[in-house]
mmCIF file of C-alpha atoms and ligand atoms in Angstrom:
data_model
loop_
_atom_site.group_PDB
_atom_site.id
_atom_site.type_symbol
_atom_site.label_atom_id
_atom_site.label_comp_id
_atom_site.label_asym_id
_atom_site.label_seq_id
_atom_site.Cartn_x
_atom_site.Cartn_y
_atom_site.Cartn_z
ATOM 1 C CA UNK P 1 110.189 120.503 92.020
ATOM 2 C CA UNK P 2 108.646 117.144 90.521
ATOM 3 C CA UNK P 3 107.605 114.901 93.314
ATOM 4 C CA UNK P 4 106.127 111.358 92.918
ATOM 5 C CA UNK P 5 104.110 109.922 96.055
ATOM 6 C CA UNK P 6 104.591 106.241 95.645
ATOM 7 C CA UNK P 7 102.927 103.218 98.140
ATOM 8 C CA UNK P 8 99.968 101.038 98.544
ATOM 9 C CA UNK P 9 95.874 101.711 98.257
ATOM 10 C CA UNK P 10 95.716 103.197 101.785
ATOM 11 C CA UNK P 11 99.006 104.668 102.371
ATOM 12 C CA UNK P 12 97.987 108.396 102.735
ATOM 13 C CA UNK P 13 99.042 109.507 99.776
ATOM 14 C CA UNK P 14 96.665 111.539 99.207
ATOM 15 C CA UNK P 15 97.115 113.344 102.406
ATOM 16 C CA UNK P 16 100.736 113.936 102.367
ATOM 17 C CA UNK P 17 100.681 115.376 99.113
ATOM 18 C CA UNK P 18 98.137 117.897 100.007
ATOM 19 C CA UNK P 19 100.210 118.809 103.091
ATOM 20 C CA UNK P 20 103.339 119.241 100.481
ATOM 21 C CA UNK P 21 100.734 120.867 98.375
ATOM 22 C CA UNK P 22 99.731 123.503 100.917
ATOM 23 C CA UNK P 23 103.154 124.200 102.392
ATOM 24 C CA UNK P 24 105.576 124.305 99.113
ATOM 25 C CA UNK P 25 102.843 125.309 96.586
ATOM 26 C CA UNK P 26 103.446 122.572 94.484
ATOM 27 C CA UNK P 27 100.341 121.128 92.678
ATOM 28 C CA UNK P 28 98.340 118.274 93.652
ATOM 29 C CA UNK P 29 98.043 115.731 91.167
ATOM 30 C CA UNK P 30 95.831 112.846 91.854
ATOM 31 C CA UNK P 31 94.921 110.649 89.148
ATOM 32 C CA UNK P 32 92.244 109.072 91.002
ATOM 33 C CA UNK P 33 90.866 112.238 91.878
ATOM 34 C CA UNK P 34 90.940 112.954 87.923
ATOM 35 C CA UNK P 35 88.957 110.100 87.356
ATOM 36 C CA UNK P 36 86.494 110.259 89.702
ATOM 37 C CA UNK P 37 85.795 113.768 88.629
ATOM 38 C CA UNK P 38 85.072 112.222 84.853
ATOM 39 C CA UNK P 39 83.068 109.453 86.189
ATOM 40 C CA UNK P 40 81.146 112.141 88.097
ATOM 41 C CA UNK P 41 80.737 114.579 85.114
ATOM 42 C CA UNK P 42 78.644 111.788 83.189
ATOM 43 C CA UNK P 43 81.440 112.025 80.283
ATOM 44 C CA UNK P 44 82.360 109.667 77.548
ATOM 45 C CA UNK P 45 85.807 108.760 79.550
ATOM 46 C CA UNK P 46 84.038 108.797 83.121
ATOM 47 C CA UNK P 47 81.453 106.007 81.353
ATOM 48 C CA UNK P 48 84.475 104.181 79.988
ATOM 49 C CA UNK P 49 86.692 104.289 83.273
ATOM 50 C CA UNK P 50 83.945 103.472 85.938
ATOM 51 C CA UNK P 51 83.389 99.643 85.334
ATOM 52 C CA UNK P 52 87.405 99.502 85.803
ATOM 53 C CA UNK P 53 87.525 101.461 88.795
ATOM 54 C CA UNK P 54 84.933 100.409 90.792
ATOM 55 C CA UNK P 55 86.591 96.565 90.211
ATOM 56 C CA UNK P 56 89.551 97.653 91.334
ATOM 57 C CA UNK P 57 92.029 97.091 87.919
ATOM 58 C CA UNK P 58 93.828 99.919 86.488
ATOM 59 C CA UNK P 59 92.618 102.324 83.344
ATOM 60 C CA UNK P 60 94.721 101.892 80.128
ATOM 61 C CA UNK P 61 97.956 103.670 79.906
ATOM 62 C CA UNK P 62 97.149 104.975 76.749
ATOM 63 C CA UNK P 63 94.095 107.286 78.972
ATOM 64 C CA UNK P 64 96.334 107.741 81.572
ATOM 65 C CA UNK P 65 99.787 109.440 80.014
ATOM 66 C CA UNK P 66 97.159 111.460 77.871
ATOM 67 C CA UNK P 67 95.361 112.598 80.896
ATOM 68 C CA UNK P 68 98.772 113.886 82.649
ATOM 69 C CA UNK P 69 100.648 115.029 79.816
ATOM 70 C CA UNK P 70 97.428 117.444 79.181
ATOM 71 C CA UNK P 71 97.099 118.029 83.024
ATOM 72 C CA UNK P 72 101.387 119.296 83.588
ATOM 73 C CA UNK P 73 100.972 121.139 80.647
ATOM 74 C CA UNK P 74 98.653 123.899 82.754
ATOM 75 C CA UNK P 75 99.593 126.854 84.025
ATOM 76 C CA UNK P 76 98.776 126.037 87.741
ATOM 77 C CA UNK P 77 101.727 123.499 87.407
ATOM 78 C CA UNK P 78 104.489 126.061 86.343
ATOM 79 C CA UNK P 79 106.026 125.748 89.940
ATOM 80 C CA UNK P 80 106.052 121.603 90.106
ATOM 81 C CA UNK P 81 103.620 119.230 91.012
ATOM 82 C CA UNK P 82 103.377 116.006 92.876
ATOM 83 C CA UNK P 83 101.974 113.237 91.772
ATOM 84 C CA UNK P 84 99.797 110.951 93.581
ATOM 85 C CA UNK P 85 98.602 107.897 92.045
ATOM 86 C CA UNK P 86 100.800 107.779 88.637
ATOM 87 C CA UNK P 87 102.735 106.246 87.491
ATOM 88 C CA UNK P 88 101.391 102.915 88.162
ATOM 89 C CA UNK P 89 102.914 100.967 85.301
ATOM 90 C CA UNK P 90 106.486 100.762 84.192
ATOM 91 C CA UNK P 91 104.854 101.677 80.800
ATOM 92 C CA UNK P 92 103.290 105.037 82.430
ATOM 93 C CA UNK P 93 107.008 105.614 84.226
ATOM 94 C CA UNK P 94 108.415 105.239 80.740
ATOM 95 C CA UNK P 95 105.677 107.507 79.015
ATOM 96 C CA UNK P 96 106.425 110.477 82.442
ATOM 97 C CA UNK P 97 110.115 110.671 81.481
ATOM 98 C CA UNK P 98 109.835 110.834 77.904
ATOM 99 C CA UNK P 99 106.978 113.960 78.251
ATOM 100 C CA UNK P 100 109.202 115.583 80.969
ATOM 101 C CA UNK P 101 112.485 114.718 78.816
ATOM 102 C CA UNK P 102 110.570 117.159 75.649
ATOM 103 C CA UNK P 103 111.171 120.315 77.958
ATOM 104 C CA UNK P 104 114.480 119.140 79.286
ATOM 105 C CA UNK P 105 113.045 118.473 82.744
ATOM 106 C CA UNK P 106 112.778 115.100 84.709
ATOM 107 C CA UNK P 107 111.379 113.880 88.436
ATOM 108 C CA UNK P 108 113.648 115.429 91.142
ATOM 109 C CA UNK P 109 112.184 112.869 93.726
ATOM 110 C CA UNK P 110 110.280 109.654 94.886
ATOM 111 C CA UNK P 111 108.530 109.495 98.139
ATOM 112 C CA UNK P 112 107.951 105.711 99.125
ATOM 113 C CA UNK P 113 105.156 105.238 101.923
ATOM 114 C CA UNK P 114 105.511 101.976 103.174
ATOM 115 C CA UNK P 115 102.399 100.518 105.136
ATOM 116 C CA UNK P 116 101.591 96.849 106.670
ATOM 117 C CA UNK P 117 98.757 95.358 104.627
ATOM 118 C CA UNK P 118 96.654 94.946 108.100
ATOM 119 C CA UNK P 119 96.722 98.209 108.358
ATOM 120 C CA UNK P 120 95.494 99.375 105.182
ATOM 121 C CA UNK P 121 92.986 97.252 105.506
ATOM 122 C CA UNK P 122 91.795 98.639 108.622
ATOM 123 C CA UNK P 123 92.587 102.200 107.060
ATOM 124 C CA UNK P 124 90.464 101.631 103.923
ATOM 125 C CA UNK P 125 87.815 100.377 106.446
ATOM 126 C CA UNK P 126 87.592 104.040 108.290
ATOM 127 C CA UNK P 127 87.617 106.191 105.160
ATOM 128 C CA UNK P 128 84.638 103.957 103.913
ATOM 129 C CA UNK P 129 82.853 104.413 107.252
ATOM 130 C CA UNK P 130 83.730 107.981 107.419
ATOM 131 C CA UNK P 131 82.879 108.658 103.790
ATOM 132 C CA UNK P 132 79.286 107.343 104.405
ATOM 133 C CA UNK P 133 76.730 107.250 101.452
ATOM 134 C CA UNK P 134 79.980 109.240 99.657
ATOM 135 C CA UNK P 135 82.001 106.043 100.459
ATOM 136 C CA UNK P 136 83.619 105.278 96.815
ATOM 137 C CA UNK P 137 82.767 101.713 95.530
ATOM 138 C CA UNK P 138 86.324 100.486 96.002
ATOM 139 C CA UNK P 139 86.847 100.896 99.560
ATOM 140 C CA UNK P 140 86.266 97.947 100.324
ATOM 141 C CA UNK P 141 87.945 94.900 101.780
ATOM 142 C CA UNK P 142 87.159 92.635 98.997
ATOM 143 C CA UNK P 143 88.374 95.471 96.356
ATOM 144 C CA UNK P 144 91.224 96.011 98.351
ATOM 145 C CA UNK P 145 92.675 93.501 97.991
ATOM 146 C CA UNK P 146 92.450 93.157 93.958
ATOM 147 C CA UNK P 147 94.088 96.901 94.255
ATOM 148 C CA UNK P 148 96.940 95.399 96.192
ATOM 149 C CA UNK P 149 97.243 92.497 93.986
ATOM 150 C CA UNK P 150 97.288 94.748 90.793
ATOM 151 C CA UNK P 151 100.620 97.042 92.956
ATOM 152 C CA UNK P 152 102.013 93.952 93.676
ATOM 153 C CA UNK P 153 102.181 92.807 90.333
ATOM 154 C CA UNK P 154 102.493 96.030 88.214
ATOM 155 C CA UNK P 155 103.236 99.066 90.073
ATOM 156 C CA UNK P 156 105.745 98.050 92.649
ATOM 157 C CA UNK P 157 108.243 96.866 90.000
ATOM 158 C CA UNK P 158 108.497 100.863 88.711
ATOM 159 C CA UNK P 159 110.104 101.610 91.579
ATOM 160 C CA UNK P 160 114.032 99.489 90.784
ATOM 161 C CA UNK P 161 113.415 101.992 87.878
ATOM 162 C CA UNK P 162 113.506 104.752 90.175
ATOM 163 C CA UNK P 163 116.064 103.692 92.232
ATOM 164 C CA UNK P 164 118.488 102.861 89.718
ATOM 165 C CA UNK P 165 118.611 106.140 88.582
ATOM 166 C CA UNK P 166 119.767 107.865 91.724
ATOM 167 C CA UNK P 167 120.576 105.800 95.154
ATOM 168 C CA UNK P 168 117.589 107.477 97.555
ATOM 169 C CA UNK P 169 118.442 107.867 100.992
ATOM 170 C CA UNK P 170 116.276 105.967 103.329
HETATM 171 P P1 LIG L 201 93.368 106.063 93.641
HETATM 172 O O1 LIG L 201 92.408 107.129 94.046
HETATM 173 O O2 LIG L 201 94.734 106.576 93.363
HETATM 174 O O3 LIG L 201 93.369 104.900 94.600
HETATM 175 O O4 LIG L 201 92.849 105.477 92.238
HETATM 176 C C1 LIG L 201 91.584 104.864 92.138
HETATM 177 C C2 LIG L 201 91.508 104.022 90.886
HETATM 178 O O5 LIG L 201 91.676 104.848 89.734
HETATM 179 C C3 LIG L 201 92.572 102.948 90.755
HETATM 180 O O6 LIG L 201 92.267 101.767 91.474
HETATM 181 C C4 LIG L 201 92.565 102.730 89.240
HETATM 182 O O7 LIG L 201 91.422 102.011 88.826
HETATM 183 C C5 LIG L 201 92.399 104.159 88.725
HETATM 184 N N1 LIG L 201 93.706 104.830 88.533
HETATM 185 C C6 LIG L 201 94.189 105.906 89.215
HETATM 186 N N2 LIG L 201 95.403 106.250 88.780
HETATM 187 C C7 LIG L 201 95.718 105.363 87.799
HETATM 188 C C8 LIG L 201 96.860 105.167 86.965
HETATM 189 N N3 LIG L 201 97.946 105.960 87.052
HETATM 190 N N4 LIG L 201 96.820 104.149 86.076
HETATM 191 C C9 LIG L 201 95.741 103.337 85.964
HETATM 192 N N5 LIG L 201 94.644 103.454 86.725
HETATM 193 C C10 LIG L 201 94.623 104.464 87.641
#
């Protein structure tokens, strides 16, 4: 099973795909966690990708398809895996199909989390305050609201490419 979590900066993504994570033992696949992790190491992507985080845009497609065709390719994946966090470009949607299309495979669903923008503002908010000195340096309101501007303009139009393919049922 090849799940996609798809919504908003805020959403609980995250969380709902480690709940699927835990009871379906499908793999967790956050690209933000990915990134993080690089900045974190000190390596040449983490020094490339942090400016770009921290304001909030999005890291090249080129990085990102290379990062999860790499990353599905591992054994811990063999059972499925659910993204969270990609794709976030009709370009990266494009790039997923085409990978999974090499081994005759495709995405068997899309989970849409829909949230009202006060909310996610009050939701990025608590994670910052609970996160502390940990807080990451785009929870923020300011930031925020770039990230919503940038899935306005470029990751909310993958979805029609979704649901053309097969009518979900809401
Ligand atoms: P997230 O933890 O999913 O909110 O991602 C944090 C940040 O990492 C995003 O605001 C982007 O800068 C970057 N990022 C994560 N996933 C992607 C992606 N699929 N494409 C481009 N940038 C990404």
């Amino acid at each position: 099973m090849k799940l996609i979590m798809f919504g908003p900066p805020g959403a609980g993504k995250g969380t709902q795909a480690a709940r699927l994570e835990e009871r379906y033992g499908l793999k967790q696949l956050s690209t933000g966690d990915m990134l993080r992790a690089a900045v974190a190491s000190g390596s040449d992507l983490g020094k490339e990708v942090k400016a770009v985080i921290d304001s909030g845009d999005l890291v090249s497609d080129d990085i990102m398809v290379r990062m999860i065709e790499a990353r599905i390719a591992e054994a811990d994946c063999a059972k499925g895996f659910i993204l969270d966090g990609f794709p976030r470009t009709e370009a990266q949607a494009e790039a997923l199909d085409q990978m999974l299309a090499k081994t005759g495979e495709q995405i068997d669903a899309v989970v849409v989390m829909e949230v009202d923008e006060d909310e996610l503002f009050k939701r990025i908010e608590n994670r910052a305050k609970e996160a502390g000195d940990s807080a990451r340096a785009d929870d923020n309101a300011e930031t925020l609201r770039k990230r919503l501007g940038v899935y306005k303009n470029e990751t909310a139009p993958v979805l029609p490419f979704y649901e053309a393919r097969a009518p979900a049922e809401r």
